Amino acid sequence: IPMAMPAPKQKNRKNTTTTTMGNKVSLEEQLINLRIVSKQMQRSSTKCRKNENSAKEKLKKAIQQGNEEGARIYAQDAIREKNQSIAHLRMASRIDGCASRIETAVRMNQVTDGMKGVVRGMDKSLASMDIVQMGRLMDKFEQQFEDLDVKTQYMEGSMNATTATSTPVNEVDSLIEVVADEHNLELGEAFQKAGIGKKTPQLQEPAAAESEAEPNSLEARLANLRN
């Protein structure tokens, strides 16, 4: 009886659609998409500007022909194209700004979970080229960066406050003056504005004391002569 051959084992194939290096590659891919969409927005802005100029030419002809209704239509078209041109240009600027900050976050390993969550829904918004959807997307991204900036500023402020409270200002100023005196260094204008190295009043006090001591010594001599 012929023995049945065992079925060949199927090799487990790796899912190439998943990211092998975390979300970093996904963010870098989205960076490329953001740059592309930004250029598309700039081209769209330029096209709207051309349409605006064309509508203005038609408006001029309508005015020359005394066509009041047509003039209003062309005027509305020109205004609409102008507003769209400005909107697309602003969106291109916002996208460039977000792309630059994402690139910095990836490079400095400061990507947050919130940023990753926004990236997951980015493809549809970018593909639609819908100004409203893209505006909402940029709002979410900018909020993530604002939260990161607040945390960074809080940490820097806490570190500065700790350093300031642990080291008295007068000790710092005194040490600066001591080191400057030891090495015969002059404290420049920046130090003087901070109140360090102002020794002029101290030099004037002994002079004033000497000027006051001289009359007293003369009076003592006169008193001795009289006696």
Coordinates of N, CA and C in Angstrom, one line a residue:
I1 N 0.9 -1.2 0.0 CA 0.0 0.0 0.0 C 0.9 1.2 0.0
P2 N 0.7 2.1 -1.0 CA 1.6 3.2 -1.0 C 1.2 4.2 0.1
M3 N 2.3 4.7 0.7 CA 2.1 5.6 1.8 C 1.8 7.0 1.3
A4 N 0.9 7.7 1.9 CA 0.5 9.1 1.5 C 1.7 10.0 1.9
M5 N 2.0 10.8 1.0 CA 3.1 11.8 1.2 C 2.5 12.9 2.1
P6 N 3.3 13.4 3.1 CA 2.8 14.5 3.9 C 2.7 15.8 3.1
A7 N 1.6 16.5 3.4 CA 1.4 17.8 2.7 C 2.6 18.7 3.1
P8 N 3.0 19.5 2.1 CA 4.2 20.4 2.3 C 3.7 21.5 3.3
K9 N 4.6 21.8 4.2 CA 4.3 22.9 5.1 C 4.4 24.2 4.4
Q10 N 3.3 25.0 4.7 CA 3.3 26.4 4.1 C 4.2 27.3 4.9
K11 N 5.0 28.0 4.2 CA 5.9 29.0 4.9 C 5.1 30.2 5.3
N12 N 5.3 30.7 6.5 CA 4.7 31.9 7.0 C 5.3 33.1 6.3
R13 N 4.6 33.7 5.5 CA 5.1 34.9 4.8 C 4.9 36.1 5.7
K14 N 5.9 36.9 5.6 CA 5.8 38.2 6.4 C 4.9 39.2 5.7
N15 N 4.2 39.9 6.5 CA 3.2 40.9 5.9 C 4.1 42.1 5.5
T16 N 4.2 42.3 4.2 CA 5.1 43.4 3.8 C 4.4 44.7 3.9
T17 N 3.0 44.7 4.2 CA 2.3 45.9 4.3 C 2.5 46.6 5.6
T18 N 2.9 45.8 6.6 CA 3.1 46.4 7.9 C 4.5 47.1 8.0
T19 N 4.6 48.0 8.9 CA 5.9 48.7 9.0 C 6.8 48.0 9.9
T20 N 8.0 47.7 9.5 CA 8.9 46.9 10.3 C 9.7 47.8 11.2
M21 N 9.7 49.1 11.1 CA 10.4 50.0 11.9 C 9.5 50.9 12.7
G22 N 8.3 50.3 13.1 CA 7.4 51.2 13.8 C 6.7 52.1 12.9
N23 N 6.3 53.3 13.4 CA 5.6 54.2 12.6 C 6.5 55.3 11.9
K24 N 7.8 55.1 12.1 CA 8.7 56.1 11.5 C 8.6 56.1 10.0
V25 N 8.6 54.9 9.4 CA 8.6 54.8 7.9 C 7.3 55.4 7.4
S26 N 6.1 55.1 8.1 CA 4.8 55.6 7.7 C 4.8 57.1 7.8
L27 N 5.4 57.7 8.8 CA 5.5 59.2 8.8 C 6.3 59.7 7.7
E28 N 7.4 59.1 7.4 CA 8.3 59.6 6.3 C 7.6 59.5 5.0
E29 N 6.8 58.4 4.8 CA 6.0 58.3 3.6 C 5.0 59.4 3.5
Q30 N 4.4 59.7 4.6 CA 3.4 60.8 4.6 C 4.0 62.1 4.4
L31 N 5.3 62.3 4.8 CA 6.0 63.5 4.5 C 6.1 63.8 3.0
I32 N 6.4 62.7 2.3 CA 6.5 62.9 0.8 C 5.1 63.3 0.3
N33 N 4.0 62.6 0.8 CA 2.7 63.0 0.3 C 2.3 64.4 0.6
L34 N 2.7 64.9 1.8 CA 2.5 66.3 2.2 C 3.2 67.2 1.2
R35 N 4.4 66.9 0.9 CA 5.1 67.8 0.0 C 4.5 67.9 -1.4
I36 N 4.0 66.7 -1.8 CA 3.3 66.6 -3.1 C 2.0 67.4 -3.1
V37 N 1.2 67.3 -2.1 CA 0.0 68.0 -2.0 C 0.2 69.5 -1.9
S38 N 1.3 69.9 -1.2 CA 1.6 71.3 -1.1 C 1.9 71.9 -2.4
K39 N 2.6 71.2 -3.2 CA 2.9 71.7 -4.6 C 1.6 71.7 -5.4
Q40 N 0.8 70.7 -5.3 CA -0.5 70.8 -6.0 C -1.3 72.0 -5.6
M41 N -1.3 72.3 -4.3 CA -2.1 73.4 -3.8 C -1.5 74.7 -4.4
Q42 N -0.2 74.8 -4.5 CA 0.4 76.0 -5.1 C 0.0 76.1 -6.6
R43 N 0.0 75.0 -7.3 CA -0.4 75.1 -8.7 C -1.8 75.4 -8.8
S44 N -2.6 74.9 -7.9 CA -4.1 75.3 -8.0 C -4.3 76.7 -7.7
S45 N -3.5 77.3 -6.8 CA -3.6 78.7 -6.4 C -3.2 79.5 -7.7
T46 N -2.2 79.1 -8.4 CA -1.8 79.8 -9.6 C -2.9 79.8 -10.7
K47 N -3.5 78.6 -10.8 CA -4.5 78.4 -11.8 C -5.7 79.3 -11.4
C48 N -6.1 79.4 -10.1 CA -7.2 80.3 -9.7 C -6.9 81.7 -10.0
R49 N -5.6 82.1 -9.8 CA -5.2 83.5 -10.1 C -5.4 83.8 -11.6
K50 N -5.0 82.9 -12.4 CA -5.2 83.1 -13.9 C -6.7 83.2 -14.2
N51 N -7.5 82.3 -13.6 CA -9.0 82.4 -13.8 C -9.5 83.7 -13.4
E52 N -9.0 84.2 -12.3 CA -9.4 85.6 -11.8 C -9.1 86.6 -12.8
N53 N -7.9 86.6 -13.4 CA -7.6 87.6 -14.4 C -8.4 87.5 -15.6
S54 N -8.8 86.2 -16.0 CA -9.6 86.0 -17.2 C -11.0 86.5 -16.9
A55 N -11.5 86.3 -15.7 CA -12.9 86.8 -15.3 C -12.9 88.4 -15.3
K56 N -11.8 89.0 -14.9 CA -11.7 90.4 -14.9 C -11.7 91.0 -16.4
E57 N -11.1 90.3 -17.3 CA -11.1 90.7 -18.7 C -12.5 90.6 -19.2
K58 N -13.2 89.5 -18.9 CA -14.6 89.4 -19.3 C -15.5 90.5 -18.7
L59 N -15.2 90.8 -17.4 CA -15.9 91.9 -16.7 C -15.7 93.2 -17.4
K60 N -14.5 93.5 -17.9 CA -14.2 94.7 -18.5 C -15.0 94.8 -19.8
K61 N -15.0 93.7 -20.6 CA -15.8 93.7 -21.8 C -17.3 93.9 -21.6
A62 N -17.8 93.3 -20.5 CA -19.2 93.4 -20.2 C -19.6 94.8 -19.8
I63 N -18.6 95.5 -19.1 CA -18.9 96.9 -18.8 C -18.9 97.7 -20.0
Q64 N -17.9 97.5 -21.0 CA -17.9 98.2 -22.2 C -19.1 98.0 -23.0
Q65 N -19.7 96.9 -23.0 CA -20.9 96.6 -23.7 C -22.2 97.0 -23.0
G66 N -22.1 97.5 -21.8 CA -23.2 97.9 -21.0 C -24.0 96.7 -20.5
N67 N -23.4 95.5 -20.4 CA -24.1 94.3 -19.9 C -23.9 94.2 -18.4
E68 N -24.9 94.8 -17.7 CA -24.9 94.9 -16.2 C -25.0 93.5 -15.6
E69 N -25.8 92.7 -16.1 CA -26.0 91.3 -15.5 C -24.8 90.5 -15.7
G70 N -24.2 90.5 -16.9 CA -23.0 89.8 -17.2 C -21.8 90.3 -16.4
A71 N -21.8 91.6 -16.2 CA -20.7 92.2 -15.4 C -20.7 91.7 -13.9
R72 N -21.9 91.6 -13.4 CA -22.1 91.0 -12.0 C -21.6 89.6 -11.9
I73 N -22.0 88.8 -12.9 CA -21.6 87.4 -12.9 C -20.1 87.3 -13.0
Y74 N -19.4 88.0 -13.9 CA -18.0 87.9 -14.1 C -17.3 88.5 -12.8
A75 N -17.9 89.5 -12.2 CA -17.3 90.0 -11.0 C -17.3 89.0 -9.8
Q76 N -18.4 88.3 -9.7 CA -18.6 87.2 -8.7 C -17.5 86.1 -9.0
D77 N -17.4 85.8 -10.3 CA -16.4 84.7 -10.7 C -15.0 85.1 -10.3
A78 N -14.7 86.4 -10.5 CA -13.3 86.9 -10.2 C -13.1 86.9 -8.7
I79 N -14.1 87.3 -7.9 CA -13.9 87.3 -6.5 C -13.8 85.9 -6.0
R80 N -14.6 84.9 -6.5 CA -14.5 83.6 -6.0 C -13.2 82.9 -6.4
E81 N -12.7 83.2 -7.6 CA -11.3 82.6 -7.9 C -10.2 83.2 -7.1
K82 N -10.4 84.5 -6.8 CA -9.3 85.1 -5.9 C -9.3 84.5 -4.5
N83 N -10.5 84.3 -3.9 CA -10.6 83.7 -2.6 C -10.1 82.3 -2.6
Q84 N -10.4 81.5 -3.7 CA -9.9 80.2 -3.8 C -8.4 80.2 -3.9
S85 N -7.8 81.1 -4.7 CA -6.4 81.2 -4.8 C -5.7 81.4 -3.5
I86 N -6.3 82.4 -2.7 CA -5.7 82.7 -1.4 C -5.8 81.5 -0.5
A87 N -7.0 80.8 -0.5 CA -7.2 79.7 0.4 C -6.2 78.5 0.1
H88 N -6.0 78.3 -1.2 CA -5.1 77.2 -1.6 C -3.7 77.6 -1.2
L89 N -3.3 78.8 -1.4 CA -2.0 79.2 -1.0 C -1.7 79.1 0.5
R90 N -2.7 79.5 1.3 CA -2.6 79.4 2.7 C -2.5 77.9 3.1
M91 N -3.3 77.1 2.5 CA -3.2 75.7 2.8 C -1.9 75.1 2.5
A92 N -1.3 75.5 1.4 CA 0.0 75.0 1.0 C 1.0 75.4 2.0
S93 N 0.9 76.6 2.6 CA 1.8 77.1 3.6 C 1.7 76.3 4.9
R94 N 0.4 76.0 5.3 CA 0.2 75.2 6.5 C 0.7 73.8 6.3
I95 N 0.5 73.2 5.1 CA 1.0 71.9 4.9 C 2.5 71.8 5.0
D96 N 3.2 72.8 4.4 CA 4.7 72.9 4.5 C 5.1 73.0 5.9
G97 N 4.4 73.8 6.7 CA 4.8 74.0 8.1 C 4.7 72.7 8.9
C98 N 3.5 72.0 8.7 CA 3.3 70.8 9.4 C 4.3 69.7 8.9
A99 N 4.6 69.7 7.6 CA 5.6 68.7 7.1 C 7.0 69.0 7.8
S100 N 7.4 70.2 7.9 CA 8.7 70.5 8.5 C 8.7 70.1 9.9
R101 N 7.6 70.3 10.6 CA 7.6 70.0 12.1 C 7.6 68.5 12.3
I102 N 6.9 67.8 11.4 CA 6.9 66.3 11.5 C 8.3 65.8 11.2
E103 N 8.9 66.4 10.2 CA 10.3 65.9 9.9 C 11.2 66.1 11.1
T104 N 11.1 67.3 11.8 CA 11.9 67.5 13.0 C 11.5 66.6 14.1
A105 N 10.2 66.3 14.3 CA 9.8 65.3 15.3 C 10.4 63.9 15.1
V106 N 10.4 63.5 13.8 CA 10.9 62.2 13.5 C 12.4 62.2 13.7
R107 N 13.1 63.2 13.3 CA 14.5 63.3 13.5 C 15.0 63.3 14.9
M108 N 14.2 64.0 15.8 CA 14.5 64.1 17.2 C 13.8 63.1 18.1
N109 N 13.1 62.1 17.4 CA 12.4 61.0 18.1 C 11.4 61.6 19.1
Q110 N 10.6 62.6 18.7 CA 9.6 63.2 19.5 C 8.2 62.9 19.0
V111 N 8.0 61.9 18.2 CA 6.7 61.6 17.6 C 5.8 61.0 18.7
T112 N 4.6 61.6 18.9 CA 3.7 61.2 19.9 C 2.6 60.3 19.3
D113 N 1.9 59.6 20.2 CA 0.8 58.7 19.8 C -0.3 59.5 19.1
G114 N -0.5 60.8 19.5 CA -1.5 61.6 18.9 C -1.1 61.9 17.4
M115 N 0.1 62.1 17.2 CA 0.6 62.4 15.8 C 0.3 61.1 14.9
K116 N 0.7 60.0 15.5 CA 0.5 58.7 14.8 C -1.0 58.5 14.4
G117 N -1.9 58.8 15.4 CA -3.3 58.7 15.1 C -3.8 59.6 14.0
V118 N -3.3 60.8 13.9 CA -3.7 61.7 12.9 C -3.2 61.2 11.5
V119 N -2.0 60.6 11.5 CA -1.4 60.1 10.3 C -2.3 59.0 9.7
R120 N -2.9 58.2 10.5 CA -3.7 57.0 10.0 C -4.9 57.5 9.1
G121 N -5.4 58.7 9.4 CA -6.5 59.2 8.6 C -6.1 60.2 7.6
M122 N -4.8 60.3 7.3 CA -4.3 61.4 6.4 C -4.6 61.1 5.0
D123 N -4.5 59.8 4.6 CA -4.5 59.4 3.2 C -5.7 59.9 2.5
K124 N -6.9 59.7 3.1 CA -8.2 60.0 2.4 C -8.3 61.5 2.3
S125 N -7.9 62.3 3.3 CA -8.0 63.7 3.3 C -7.1 64.3 2.2
L126 N -5.9 63.8 2.1 CA -4.9 64.3 1.1 C -5.4 63.9 -0.3
A127 N -6.0 62.7 -0.5 CA -6.4 62.3 -1.8 C -7.6 63.1 -2.3
S128 N -8.5 63.5 -1.3 CA -9.7 64.2 -1.7 C -9.4 65.6 -2.2
M129 N -8.3 66.2 -1.7 CA -7.9 67.6 -2.0 C -9.1 68.5 -1.6
D130 N -9.8 68.1 -0.6 CA -10.9 68.9 0.0 C -10.3 69.9 1.0
I131 N -10.5 71.2 0.7 CA -9.9 72.2 1.6 C -10.4 72.1 3.0
V132 N -11.7 71.8 3.2 CA -12.3 71.7 4.5 C -11.7 70.6 5.3
Q133 N -11.7 69.4 4.7 CA -11.1 68.2 5.3 C -9.6 68.4 5.6
M134 N -8.9 69.0 4.7 CA -7.5 69.2 4.9 C -7.3 70.2 6.0
G135 N -8.1 71.2 6.1 CA -8.0 72.2 7.2 C -8.2 71.6 8.5
R136 N -9.2 70.7 8.6 CA -9.4 69.9 9.9 C -8.2 69.1 10.3
L137 N -7.6 68.4 9.2 CA -6.5 67.6 9.5 C -5.3 68.5 10.0
M138 N -5.1 69.6 9.4 CA -4.0 70.5 9.8 C -4.3 71.0 11.2
D139 N -5.5 71.2 11.6 CA -5.9 71.7 12.9 C -5.5 70.6 13.9
K140 N -5.8 69.4 13.6 CA -5.4 68.3 14.5 C -3.9 68.2 14.7
F141 N -3.2 68.3 13.6 CA -1.7 68.2 13.6 C -1.2 69.3 14.4
E142 N -1.6 70.5 14.2 CA -1.1 71.7 14.9 C -1.4 71.6 16.4
Q143 N -2.5 71.0 16.7 CA -2.8 70.9 18.2 C -1.8 69.9 18.8
Q144 N -1.5 68.9 18.1 CA -0.5 67.9 18.6 C 0.9 68.6 18.9
F145 N 1.3 69.5 18.0 CA 2.5 70.2 18.1 C 2.4 71.2 19.2
E146 N 1.2 71.9 19.4 CA 1.1 72.8 20.5 C 1.2 72.1 21.8
D147 N 0.6 70.9 21.9 CA 0.7 70.2 23.2 C 2.2 69.8 23.5
L148 N 2.9 69.4 22.4 CA 4.3 69.1 22.6 C 5.1 70.3 23.0
D149 N 4.8 71.5 22.4 CA 5.5 72.7 22.7 C 5.2 73.1 24.2
V150 N 4.0 72.9 24.6 CA 3.6 73.3 26.0 C 4.4 72.4 27.0
K151 N 4.5 71.1 26.7 CA 5.3 70.2 27.5 C 6.7 70.6 27.6
T152 N 7.3 70.9 26.4 CA 8.7 71.3 26.3 C 9.0 72.6 27.1
Q153 N 8.1 73.6 26.9 CA 8.2 74.8 27.7 C 8.1 74.6 29.2
Y154 N 7.2 73.7 29.6 CA 7.0 73.5 31.0 C 8.3 72.8 31.6
M155 N 8.8 71.9 30.8 CA 10.0 71.2 31.3 C 11.2 72.2 31.4
E156 N 11.4 73.1 30.4 CA 12.4 74.0 30.4 C 12.2 75.0 31.5
G157 N 11.0 75.5 31.7 CA 10.7 76.4 32.8 C 10.9 75.8 34.2
S158 N 10.6 74.5 34.3 CA 10.9 73.8 35.6 C 12.3 73.7 35.9
M159 N 13.1 73.4 34.8 CA 14.6 73.3 35.0 C 15.2 74.6 35.3
N160 N 14.7 75.7 34.7 CA 15.3 77.0 34.9 C 14.9 77.5 36.3
A161 N 13.7 77.2 36.8 CA 13.2 77.6 38.1 C 14.0 76.8 39.2
T162 N 14.3 75.5 38.9 CA 15.1 74.7 39.9 C 16.5 75.3 40.0
T163 N 17.1 75.6 38.9 CA 18.4 76.1 38.9 C 18.5 77.5 39.6
A164 N 17.5 78.3 39.3 CA 17.5 79.7 40.0 C 17.3 79.6 41.5
T165 N 16.4 78.7 41.9 CA 16.1 78.6 43.4 C 17.2 77.9 44.1
S166 N 17.9 77.0 43.5 CA 19.0 76.3 44.1 C 20.3 77.1 44.2
T167 N 20.5 78.1 43.4 CA 21.7 78.9 43.4 C 21.3 80.4 43.6
P168 N 21.6 80.9 44.8 CA 21.3 82.3 45.1 C 22.0 83.3 44.1
V169 N 21.3 84.3 43.7 CA 21.8 85.2 42.7 C 23.0 86.0 43.3
N170 N 23.0 86.3 44.6 CA 24.1 87.1 45.1 C 25.4 86.3 45.1
E171 N 25.3 85.0 45.4 CA 26.5 84.1 45.3 C 27.1 84.0 43.9
V172 N 26.2 83.9 43.0 CA 26.6 83.9 41.6 C 27.3 85.1 41.2
D173 N 26.8 86.3 41.5 CA 27.4 87.6 41.2 C 28.7 87.7 41.9
S174 N 28.8 87.3 43.2 CA 30.0 87.4 44.0 C 31.1 86.5 43.4
L175 N 30.8 85.3 42.9 CA 31.8 84.4 42.4 C 32.3 85.0 41.1
I176 N 31.4 85.6 40.3 CA 31.9 86.2 39.0 C 32.9 87.3 39.3
E177 N 32.6 88.2 40.3 CA 33.5 89.2 40.6 C 34.8 88.7 41.2
V178 N 34.8 87.6 42.0 CA 36.0 87.1 42.5 C 36.9 86.5 41.4
V179 N 36.3 85.8 40.5 CA 37.1 85.2 39.4 C 37.7 86.3 38.5
A180 N 36.9 87.3 38.3 CA 37.4 88.4 37.4 C 38.5 89.1 38.1
D181 N 38.5 89.3 39.4 CA 39.6 90.0 40.2 C 40.8 89.1 40.2
E182 N 40.6 87.8 40.3 CA 41.8 86.9 40.4 C 42.6 86.9 39.1
H183 N 41.9 87.1 38.0 CA 42.5 87.0 36.7 C 42.7 88.4 36.0
N184 N 42.5 89.4 36.8 CA 42.6 90.8 36.4 C 41.7 91.1 35.1
L185 N 40.5 90.6 35.1 CA 39.6 90.8 34.0 C 38.6 91.9 34.3
E186 N 38.3 92.7 33.3 CA 37.3 93.7 33.4 C 35.9 93.2 33.1
L187 N 35.0 93.5 33.9 CA 33.6 93.1 33.7 C 33.0 94.1 32.7
G188 N 32.6 93.6 31.5 CA 32.1 94.5 30.5 C 30.7 95.0 30.8
E189 N 30.2 95.7 29.8 CA 28.9 96.4 29.9 C 27.7 95.4 30.3
A190 N 27.8 94.2 29.7 CA 26.7 93.3 30.0 C 26.6 92.9 31.5
F191 N 27.8 92.8 32.1 CA 27.9 92.5 33.5 C 27.4 93.7 34.3
Q192 N 27.8 94.9 33.9 CA 27.5 96.1 34.7 C 26.0 96.3 34.6
K193 N 25.3 96.0 33.5 CA 23.9 96.2 33.4 C 23.2 95.2 34.3
A194 N 23.8 94.1 34.6 CA 23.2 93.1 35.5 C 23.6 93.4 36.9
G195 N 24.3 94.5 37.2 CA 24.6 94.9 38.6 C 25.8 94.2 39.1
I196 N 26.7 93.7 38.2 CA 27.9 93.0 38.6 C 29.1 93.8 38.3
G197 N 30.0 94.0 39.2 CA 31.2 94.7 38.9 C 31.1 96.2 39.1
K198 N 30.0 96.7 39.6 CA 29.8 98.2 39.9 C 30.5 98.5 41.2
K199 N 31.7 98.8 41.1 CA 32.5 99.1 42.4 C 32.7 100.6 42.6
T200 N 32.2 101.4 41.7 CA 32.4 102.9 41.8 C 31.8 103.4 43.1
P201 N 30.6 103.0 43.5 CA 30.1 103.6 44.7 C 31.0 103.2 45.9
Q202 N 31.5 101.9 45.9 CA 32.4 101.5 47.0 C 33.7 102.3 47.0
L203 N 34.2 102.7 45.9 CA 35.4 103.5 45.8 C 35.1 105.0 46.3
Q204 N 33.9 105.4 46.1 CA 33.6 106.8 46.5 C 33.4 106.9 48.0
E205 N 33.0 105.8 48.7 CA 32.7 105.9 50.1 C 34.0 106.1 50.9
P206 N 35.1 105.4 50.6 CA 36.3 105.7 51.4 C 36.8 107.2 51.2
A207 N 36.6 107.7 49.9 CA 37.0 109.1 49.7 C 36.2 110.0 50.5
A208 N 34.9 109.7 50.5 CA 34.0 110.6 51.3 C 34.4 110.5 52.8
A209 N 34.7 109.3 53.2 CA 35.1 109.1 54.6 C 36.4 109.9 55.0
E210 N 37.3 109.9 54.0 CA 38.6 110.6 54.2 C 38.3 112.1 54.3
S211 N 37.4 112.6 53.4 CA 37.1 114.0 53.4 C 36.5 114.4 54.7
E212 N 35.7 113.5 55.2 CA 35.0 113.8 56.5 C 36.0 113.7 57.7
A213 N 37.0 112.8 57.5 CA 37.9 112.6 58.6 C 38.9 113.8 58.7
E214 N 39.3 114.4 57.5 CA 40.2 115.5 57.6 C 39.8 116.7 58.4
P215 N 38.5 117.2 58.3 CA 38.1 118.3 59.2 C 38.1 117.8 60.7
N216 N 37.8 116.6 60.9 CA 37.8 116.1 62.3 C 39.2 116.1 62.9
S217 N 40.1 115.7 62.1 CA 41.5 115.7 62.6 C 42.1 117.1 62.8
L218 N 41.7 118.1 62.0 CA 42.1 119.4 62.2 C 41.5 120.0 63.4
E219 N 40.2 119.7 63.7 CA 39.6 120.2 64.9 C 40.3 119.6 66.1
A220 N 40.7 118.4 66.0 CA 41.4 117.8 67.2 C 42.7 118.4 67.4
R221 N 43.5 118.8 66.4 CA 44.7 119.4 66.6 C 44.6 120.8 67.2
L222 N 43.6 121.6 66.7 CA 43.3 122.9 67.3 C 43.0 122.8 68.7
A223 N 42.2 121.8 69.1 CA 41.8 121.6 70.5 C 43.0 121.3 71.3
N224 N 44.0 120.5 70.8 CA 45.2 120.2 71.6 C 46.1 121.4 71.7
L225 N 46.1 122.3 70.7 CA 46.9 123.5 70.8 C 46.4 124.4 71.8
R226 N 45.0 124.5 71.9 CA 44.4 125.4 72.9 C 44.7 124.9 74.3
N227 N 44.7 123.6 74.4 CA 44.9 123.1 75.7 C 46.4 123.2 76.1

